[in-house]
Amino acid sequence: MTTAKTGAEHIRSLQDGRTVYIDGKLVADVTAHPAFRNSVRSAAALYDFQARPENIEAMTFSPDGANRRVNRCWQLPRDHAEMVARRKAMQTWASLHCGFMGRSPDHVASTLVGQRIGIEVFEKHGSARAKALRDYFEEASRNDYFLTYVIINPQAERAKDWGDQAEGLVAKIVDEDTGGITVRGAKLLGTSSIMANEVFVANLQPLKPGEEDLAFSCAVPMNSKGLRVLSRKSYEASAVSVFDNPLSSRFDENDALMYFEDVKVPWERIFVHRDTDMCRAQFHDTPSHAFQNYQAQIRLSVKLKFLCGLAHRITEAIGTSAMPPVREQLGFLAANVGMVHAMLAGMEADGTMRNGYWVPNRHQMYSAQVLTQDLYPRFVNIIRELAGGALIMLPSSVEDYADPHLAKIIRTTQRASKMEPDEKVKFLKAAWDAIGSEFGSRHTQYEMFYAGAKFVTSGHSFRTFDWGGATGMVDDLMSTYDLESELKRVQAGNGKA
Ligand SMILES: Cc1cc2nc3c(=O)[nH]c(=O)nc-3n(C[C@H](O)[C@H](O)[C@H](O)COP(=O)(O)OP(=O)(O)OC[C@H]3O[C@@H](n4cnc5c(N)ncnc54)[C@H](O)[C@@H]3O)c2cc1C
């Protein structure tokens, strides 16, 4: 048994009649459309990479009783060593897109790994729902599905509760019968949905009693009848060429509004049913939220290392790399890359056993999440500071080179001590694509918000910190002296202690 899912198989699986719209038109085939085809190929390349004989051992594993290997993201780690092997596979995958595909298949697989480990939480909710989760995990992992999720509601009127939003806005159960539930309304932001096989639908934001219609979770195939996918603008489609936009043209994983127009979901794919607290518990009482965001930090560790390399090359391109203040900035960036790597190692080393599986340390994960949410825009700003106008003073497109006269001017003006002019142009275009293009700017928004706004992520950190230990230290100090005895000493004329 040495085979694993390949890119060609993945591409075929996306030609399933899904209903995706862009620029007012229905997309006949996402794998061929100029807005999506390169990103689809980048996703497919992940599967081709894992299936290569030289990578198969590091990237995949054999689930018990399976007749095919699947990606390690589906592995429930039995100990620290398995967790580290799983992380290394994810880092290797992320390095194929320099960390720019935030919703690569390992993200939502990690969500489900956490839910599967905490299956007793679903058992408490109901044995049929637990069975549905168990069976779905089996199906998704054995088939190495690419899953995405929509677990957030449209912002609409943020000061109102979710149940009080306008009719037809937030996805909810509008009907149910012996076959299952019917869902109507919207969820966002469906990142990677265009190239995923299925979408996990849930509600992560707090619900209150009375909002049971909104309180469900389920998994639906992307070609489900009634599921409308409204893509945002495609950065891939507006990319000029691979030379001009090497990242936007290939790694635009896309985001999309998912509108459920009376989508029917069978009971065997419903994991939470009309239980507002269970919507929270599926993520937070299981290690699901910990696993999915641990994966996000794993991916980010690769992206930050890439950006750090980019910063260093920029200083070479403009000849500032030996200047002490520039080295100080580079040293600061490098220290933060080191911090994220060390925090990952900490989450793993300080993990705990649950139901026979090793789970990452939650508070250390939230610490990394809160810190990196601020760090990312800071990183981008420092790179801009290091670059000055170099990121802008570039030929309009590769086509300028086709005119020999213009090419000569470009080669005269794009000089650098450590790079040939053509190499410098090529590199600086990549740098701008990473941090300044519309694609790059979307990435800053992504890193700042993918896990929730600051008040949400800091709230997780607050909830999971060892306040007893921290305040206990303060209390211990307080217990070493008191006002009464100090006063007695002063009154006895003993002065300073
Ligand atoms: C590029 C991108 C991709 C995404 N992909 C996905 C995806 O694939 N699947 C998915 O489910 N979600 C996805 N999301 C959604 C993401 O999870 C949400 O953006 C995030 O949870 C924040 O929610 P929100 O956008 O509603 O912002 P809000 O929660 O409304 O926050 C916006 C701002 O409003 C203010 N604010 C709002 N409420 C409060 C409050 N109660 N107290 C204080 N301040 C408040 C704060 O200033 C806050 O920063 C994606 C988001 C982005 C940007």
XYZ file of C-alpha atoms and ligand atoms in Angstrom:
550
model
C 0.000 0.000 0.000
C 2.068 2.939 -1.218
C -0.375 5.181 -3.018
C -1.968 8.418 -1.854
C -4.316 10.990 -3.367
C -2.795 12.835 -6.331
C -3.330 16.256 -7.869
C -5.081 14.851 -10.925
C -7.584 13.073 -8.694
C -8.230 16.269 -6.803
C -8.789 18.287 -9.968
C -11.242 15.654 -11.242
C -13.130 15.755 -7.955
C -13.755 19.506 -8.382
C -15.530 19.034 -11.734
C -18.742 18.249 -9.915
C -21.259 20.828 -11.064
C -20.824 23.176 -8.092
C -22.551 26.562 -8.350
C -19.864 29.246 -8.227
C -20.424 32.790 -9.464
C -17.889 35.444 -10.362
C -18.413 38.773 -12.140
C -22.098 38.018 -12.549
C -21.558 34.730 -14.326
C -21.868 31.083 -13.409
C -18.532 29.267 -13.593
C -18.813 26.139 -15.713
C -15.629 24.521 -14.410
C -13.526 26.023 -11.606
C -10.490 24.012 -12.667
C -10.410 25.728 -16.076
C -11.647 29.239 -15.230
C -8.986 32.019 -15.420
C -10.040 33.275 -11.978
C -9.247 30.005 -10.238
C -7.316 27.511 -12.379
C -3.790 28.288 -11.185
C -4.787 28.202 -7.519
C -6.562 24.908 -8.137
C -3.299 23.617 -9.623
C -1.396 24.832 -6.552
C -3.792 22.873 -4.340
C -3.397 19.866 -6.615
C 0.390 20.224 -6.356
C 0.108 19.590 -2.612
C -1.397 16.161 -3.317
C 1.154 15.387 -6.032
C 3.900 16.245 -3.570
C 2.579 13.879 -0.887
C 2.154 11.058 -3.422
C 5.764 11.102 -4.611
C 7.604 7.971 -3.439
C 10.342 10.027 -1.764
C 7.781 12.057 0.260
C 5.108 9.511 1.006
C 6.474 8.377 4.357
C 7.004 11.885 5.754
C 3.765 13.330 4.371
C 1.241 10.521 4.810
C 0.253 7.675 7.117
C -1.916 4.567 6.953
C -5.097 4.789 9.018
C -6.002 1.457 10.667
C -7.645 -0.815 8.141
C -7.385 1.654 5.252
C -6.285 0.538 1.827
C -4.579 3.820 1.021
C -2.285 6.285 2.733
C -3.643 9.748 3.576
C -2.096 13.045 4.592
C -0.713 13.262 8.123
C -3.084 16.142 8.883
C -5.703 13.430 9.552
C -3.491 11.672 12.094
C -4.623 11.666 15.728
C -1.206 11.940 17.394
C -0.713 9.277 20.037
C 2.297 10.966 21.587
C 4.588 13.961 21.340
C 6.717 12.337 18.625
C 3.691 11.775 16.353
C 2.577 15.352 16.912
C 6.014 16.609 15.842
C 6.026 14.346 12.737
C 2.552 15.665 11.854
C 3.734 19.271 12.307
C 6.796 18.723 10.136
C 4.601 17.357 7.333
C 2.403 20.465 7.598
C 5.415 22.773 7.538
C 6.691 20.995 4.446
C 3.324 21.418 2.748
C 3.194 25.111 3.731
C 6.660 25.683 2.293
C 5.260 24.771 -1.157
C 3.185 27.983 -1.073
C 5.451 29.962 1.300
C 2.615 29.904 3.841
C 0.233 31.885 1.626
C -2.524 29.279 1.448
C -4.139 29.775 4.826
C -6.898 27.280 4.214
C -4.836 24.462 2.784
C -6.492 21.071 3.446
C -4.690 20.598 6.783
C -6.620 23.432 8.465
C -10.128 22.005 8.643
C -8.756 18.457 8.904
C -7.195 19.677 12.160
C -10.583 20.989 13.325
C -12.061 17.534 12.829
C -9.080 15.789 14.433
C -9.758 17.815 17.588
C -13.487 17.035 17.489
C -12.809 13.330 16.960
C -10.451 13.273 19.946
C -13.116 14.949 22.092
C -15.918 12.669 20.828
C -17.402 12.314 24.333
C -18.619 15.920 24.050
C -20.744 14.832 21.067
C -21.862 11.680 22.935
C -23.282 13.926 25.656
C -25.148 15.891 22.972
C -26.614 12.656 21.566
C -25.369 9.279 20.365
C -26.726 9.797 16.825
C -24.819 13.075 16.462
C -21.634 11.448 17.825
C -22.034 8.597 15.353
C -22.466 11.113 12.520
C -19.234 12.850 13.532
C -17.345 9.571 13.885
C -18.570 8.310 10.494
C -17.882 11.608 8.778
C -14.360 11.724 10.169
C -13.828 8.254 8.780
C -15.185 9.226 5.353
C -13.297 12.535 5.111
C -9.984 11.145 6.322
C -10.094 7.918 4.282
C -10.814 9.947 1.130
C -8.288 12.653 2.038
C -10.975 15.295 1.389
C -10.023 18.919 1.019
C -12.403 20.591 3.458
C -13.049 24.230 4.127
C -15.337 25.767 6.738
C -17.799 28.567 7.257
C -18.230 29.130 10.974
C -18.828 32.893 11.023
C -21.965 34.932 10.296
C -22.199 37.994 8.030
C -21.383 41.151 10.018
C -24.641 42.918 9.110
C -25.712 44.762 12.265
C -22.939 43.851 14.666
C -24.611 45.485 17.687
C -27.594 43.103 17.366
C -27.668 39.434 18.415
C -27.452 36.864 15.624
C -31.046 35.799 16.080
C -32.239 39.397 15.645
C -30.644 39.972 12.225
C -32.836 40.461 9.151
C -34.663 37.411 7.810
C -32.690 35.380 5.257
C -29.322 36.754 6.364
C -27.722 34.354 8.881
C -27.891 30.681 7.863
C -30.439 28.809 9.928
C -32.616 25.719 10.017
C -35.880 26.544 8.248
C -37.303 23.051 8.101
C -36.611 19.504 9.200
C -38.080 16.060 8.632
C -37.084 12.426 8.822
C -34.492 12.990 6.083
C -32.620 15.860 7.756
C -32.614 19.649 8.025
C -33.058 22.424 5.468
C -30.722 25.410 5.767
C -31.325 28.908 4.424
C -29.102 32.017 4.695
C -25.461 33.053 4.527
C -22.152 32.127 6.103
C -18.692 33.459 5.409
C -15.959 33.633 4.363
C -15.553 30.301 2.577
C -11.829 30.638 1.956
C -10.652 27.943 -0.484
C -14.244 26.776 -0.966
C -13.827 26.976 -4.730
C -11.178 24.245 -4.596
C -12.464 22.232 -1.649
C -14.521 19.050 -1.796
C -16.847 19.842 1.070
C -17.634 22.578 3.541
C -18.020 22.221 7.297
C -20.759 24.588 8.438
C -20.986 25.652 12.076
C -21.487 28.584 14.403
C -18.450 29.632 16.427
C -19.777 33.003 17.567
C -21.743 32.950 20.846
C -25.446 32.150 20.615
C -28.049 32.581 23.321
C -31.010 30.405 24.294
C -33.820 31.090 21.825
C -31.431 31.055 18.862
C -31.701 27.274 18.357
C -32.514 27.635 14.644
C -28.978 28.956 14.164
C -27.427 26.291 16.375
C -26.259 23.488 14.114
C -23.163 22.072 12.516
C -22.914 19.827 9.482
C -20.819 18.977 6.433
C -22.060 19.450 2.884
C -20.487 18.682 -0.495
C -19.644 21.773 -2.519
C -22.023 20.653 -5.266
C -25.019 20.442 -2.925
C -28.261 21.531 -4.522
C -29.009 25.136 -3.494
C -25.476 26.008 -2.330
C -24.493 29.257 -4.069
C -20.860 30.358 -3.853
C -20.321 34.063 -4.539
C -16.613 34.601 -5.110
C -14.894 37.830 -4.223
C -12.791 39.554 -6.890
C -10.126 37.165 -8.151
C -6.555 38.397 -7.688
C -5.457 35.538 -9.907
C -7.584 36.900 -12.759
C -6.166 40.400 -12.326
C -2.560 39.205 -12.047
C -0.525 40.431 -15.018
C 1.761 37.398 -15.388
C 3.659 34.959 -13.191
C 6.728 37.211 -13.557
C 4.761 40.270 -12.406
C 2.617 38.591 -9.734
C 4.204 35.251 -8.806
C 2.036 34.824 -5.692
C -1.347 36.322 -6.689
C -1.266 34.439 -9.960
C -0.834 31.054 -8.256
C -1.810 31.133 -4.578
C -5.022 33.165 -4.493
C -6.985 30.693 -2.432
C -10.040 32.907 -2.788
C -12.781 33.785 -0.312
C -16.480 33.531 -1.018
C -19.842 34.179 0.504
C -21.723 30.912 0.861
C -25.439 31.284 0.422
C -27.603 28.329 1.381
C -30.751 28.451 -0.692
C -32.739 25.763 1.076
C -29.909 23.249 1.193
C -31.029 19.871 2.480
C -28.597 18.131 4.852
C -29.161 14.479 5.838
C -29.046 13.493 9.537
C -25.892 11.427 9.061
C -24.019 14.657 8.259
C -25.388 16.718 11.149
C -23.126 16.906 14.205
C -24.824 19.593 16.282
C -28.558 20.034 16.275
C -30.415 22.966 17.846
C -28.100 23.307 20.853
C -26.628 26.766 21.385
C -24.084 25.680 23.995
C -22.976 22.703 21.914
C -22.031 25.163 19.137
C -19.391 26.475 21.523
C -18.553 23.132 23.114
C -17.728 21.392 19.800
C -14.772 23.781 19.442
C -13.826 24.602 23.010
C -14.704 21.561 25.147
C -12.987 19.342 22.581
C -9.407 20.181 21.484
C -10.803 21.252 18.071
C -10.080 24.974 18.373
C -6.635 24.168 19.771
C -5.778 21.869 16.848
C -7.084 24.139 14.093
C -5.248 27.182 15.400
C -2.104 25.189 16.151
C -2.151 24.340 12.424
C -2.560 28.056 11.644
C 0.574 28.860 13.671
C 2.463 26.048 11.939
C 1.625 27.576 8.557
C 2.405 31.079 9.809
C 5.828 29.958 11.045
C 6.690 29.156 7.413
C 5.250 32.398 6.067
C 7.148 34.549 8.573
C 10.394 32.773 7.738
C 9.717 33.451 4.059
C 8.986 37.138 4.760
C 12.176 37.360 6.812
C 14.126 36.008 3.826
C 12.337 38.497 1.621
C 13.378 41.362 3.914
C 16.996 40.248 3.793
C 16.993 40.039 0.006
C 15.405 43.513 -0.237
C 18.328 44.966 1.683
C 20.681 43.195 -0.709
C 18.737 44.495 -3.686
C 19.185 48.091 -2.560
C 22.617 47.682 -1.005
C 21.779 48.368 2.656
C 22.356 44.927 4.154
C 25.608 45.811 5.939
C 24.289 48.974 7.618
C 24.030 48.480 11.405
C 20.491 49.936 11.799
C 19.307 47.742 8.913
C 20.862 44.677 10.540
C 19.075 45.623 13.751
C 15.730 45.580 11.912
C 16.575 42.250 10.279
C 17.644 40.877 13.651
C 14.296 41.936 15.111
C 12.403 40.140 12.336
C 14.560 37.035 12.787
C 13.924 37.073 16.555
C 10.196 36.983 15.926
C 10.512 34.083 13.505
C 12.445 32.310 16.255
C 9.728 33.170 18.772
C 6.965 31.583 16.702
C 9.053 28.438 16.123
C 9.811 28.243 19.847
C 6.141 28.727 20.737
C 5.201 25.845 18.451
C 7.753 23.649 20.181
C 6.310 24.805 23.517
C 2.705 23.967 22.537
C 3.899 20.488 21.619
C 6.213 19.871 24.580
C 3.666 21.181 27.127
C 0.792 19.278 25.546
C -1.351 16.790 27.460
C -2.940 13.396 26.873
C -6.671 13.240 26.172
C -8.455 9.987 25.427
C -5.119 8.431 24.446
C -4.021 11.286 22.165
C -1.547 14.108 22.539
C -3.110 17.588 22.319
C -1.246 20.908 22.068
C -1.098 23.300 25.010
C -4.068 25.601 24.566
C -2.878 28.705 26.363
C 0.471 28.686 24.591
C -1.400 28.397 21.294
C -3.627 31.367 22.191
C -0.561 33.324 23.314
C 0.990 32.803 19.884
C -2.288 33.691 18.185
C -2.701 37.013 20.015
C 0.943 37.971 19.532
C 1.135 37.038 15.839
C -2.118 38.833 15.043
C -0.276 42.059 15.937
C 3.056 40.855 14.646
C 2.001 40.286 11.027
C 1.123 43.915 10.127
C 4.232 45.007 12.053
C 6.345 42.615 9.980
C 4.872 43.991 6.767
C 5.506 47.576 7.880
C 9.139 46.865 8.731
C 9.666 45.309 5.297
C 8.120 48.407 3.693
C 10.414 50.565 5.811
C 13.459 48.562 4.705
C 12.450 48.808 1.041
C 11.622 52.447 0.384
C 10.693 53.139 -3.249
C 12.365 50.020 -4.634
C 9.085 48.114 -4.482
C 7.435 50.740 -6.682
C 10.114 51.786 -9.165
C 9.617 48.733 -11.357
C 8.773 48.153 -15.032
C 5.024 48.205 -15.647
C 5.079 44.581 -16.763
C 7.226 41.876 -18.319
C 6.172 43.305 -21.698
C 8.530 46.283 -21.246
C 11.388 43.832 -21.796
C 10.072 43.022 -25.268
C 11.202 46.455 -26.478
C 15.042 46.317 -26.669
C 15.357 50.064 -26.051
C 13.240 49.899 -22.883
C 15.013 46.719 -21.783
C 18.348 48.568 -22.033
C 17.064 51.434 -19.878
C 15.674 48.992 -17.318
C 18.999 47.132 -17.120
C 20.871 50.407 -16.683
C 18.620 51.733 -13.929
C 17.911 48.562 -11.935
C 21.477 48.084 -10.759
C 22.336 46.397 -7.472
C 25.561 45.312 -5.844
C 24.420 41.744 -5.159
C 21.841 41.120 -7.894
C 21.761 41.346 -11.649
C 19.193 43.945 -12.836
C 16.765 41.366 -14.275
C 17.012 39.287 -11.115
C 16.358 42.424 -9.037
C 13.200 43.296 -10.987
C 11.952 39.731 -10.765
C 12.577 39.624 -7.018
C 11.127 43.047 -6.163
C 7.944 42.234 -8.056
C 7.586 39.118 -5.885
C 8.214 41.187 -2.751
C 5.524 43.716 -3.694
C 3.107 40.908 -4.509
C 3.685 39.463 -1.036
C 3.148 42.613 0.995
C 1.763 45.447 -1.113
C -0.438 44.124 -3.922
C -4.155 43.604 -3.428
C -3.304 39.969 -2.732
C -0.641 41.019 -0.185
C -3.037 43.421 1.483
C -5.710 40.725 1.753
C -3.096 38.630 3.551
C -2.613 41.296 6.198
C -6.384 41.345 6.723
C -6.388 37.552 6.846
C -3.671 37.276 9.483
C -5.352 39.970 11.582
C -8.808 38.386 11.455
C -8.876 34.730 10.435
C -9.182 33.607 14.039
C -11.451 36.430 15.187
C -10.984 40.095 16.037
C -8.558 41.041 18.794
C -11.229 41.122 21.499
C -12.073 37.512 20.607
C -8.533 36.079 20.553
C -7.514 37.974 23.705
C -10.664 36.605 25.305
C -9.451 33.046 24.583
C -6.110 33.891 26.141
C -7.868 35.354 29.192
C -10.078 32.286 29.590
C -7.287 29.725 29.372
C -4.532 31.395 31.408
C -3.441 30.060 34.782
C -4.838 33.003 36.733
C -4.833 30.938 39.941
C -1.096 30.421 39.612
C -0.435 34.044 38.683
C -2.583 35.641 41.369
C -1.397 32.954 43.802
C 2.149 34.311 43.462
C 0.868 37.766 44.308
C -1.091 36.389 47.267
C 1.992 34.486 48.500
C 3.948 37.740 48.548
C 1.095 39.489 50.348
C 1.085 36.778 52.993
C 4.700 37.514 53.948
C 3.791 40.796 55.749
C 0.840 42.665 57.168
C -0.084 46.138 58.261
C -0.609 45.222 61.918
C 2.870 43.853 62.554
C 4.517 46.661 60.540
C 2.603 49.205 62.588
C 3.661 47.537 65.846
C 7.272 47.665 64.752
C 7.017 51.378 63.841
C 5.294 52.161 67.165
C 8.034 50.280 69.052
C 10.436 52.802 67.450
C 12.227 50.249 65.327
C 12.150 52.474 62.173
C 12.974 50.851 58.865
C 13.009 47.035 58.693
C -9.372 37.060 4.451
C -10.337 36.402 5.406
C -10.659 35.056 5.230
C -11.566 34.437 6.087
N -11.891 33.122 5.888
C -12.847 32.545 6.643
C -13.269 31.196 6.411
O -12.754 30.504 5.523
N -14.247 30.676 7.175
C -14.837 31.383 8.173
O -15.695 30.845 8.853
N -14.463 32.655 8.415
C -13.500 33.247 7.684
N -13.140 34.546 7.920
C -13.923 35.307 8.882
C -13.185 35.586 10.153
O -13.249 34.477 11.010
C -13.847 36.832 10.737
O -13.483 37.929 9.928
C -13.402 37.056 12.175
O -13.931 36.071 13.016
C -13.864 38.426 12.663
O -15.258 38.530 12.559
P -15.898 39.716 11.756
O -15.266 39.823 10.430
O -17.363 39.556 11.866
O -15.398 41.020 12.553
P -16.027 41.608 13.869
O -16.119 40.574 14.933
O -17.276 42.338 13.532
O -14.907 42.626 14.290
C -14.572 43.776 13.484
C -14.218 44.905 14.406
O -15.421 45.411 14.999
C -15.188 45.774 16.363
N -16.073 44.939 17.190
C -17.072 44.138 16.735
N -17.715 43.557 17.754
C -17.116 43.982 18.878
C -17.329 43.707 20.264
N -18.298 42.884 20.681
N -16.501 44.280 21.144
C -15.521 45.107 20.733
N -15.263 45.412 19.427
C -16.068 44.865 18.528
C -13.688 45.582 16.588
O -13.027 46.777 16.264
C -13.323 44.522 15.572
O -11.948 44.521 15.250
C -12.178 35.179 7.125
C -11.838 36.519 7.307
C -10.924 37.135 6.474
C -10.598 38.593 6.687
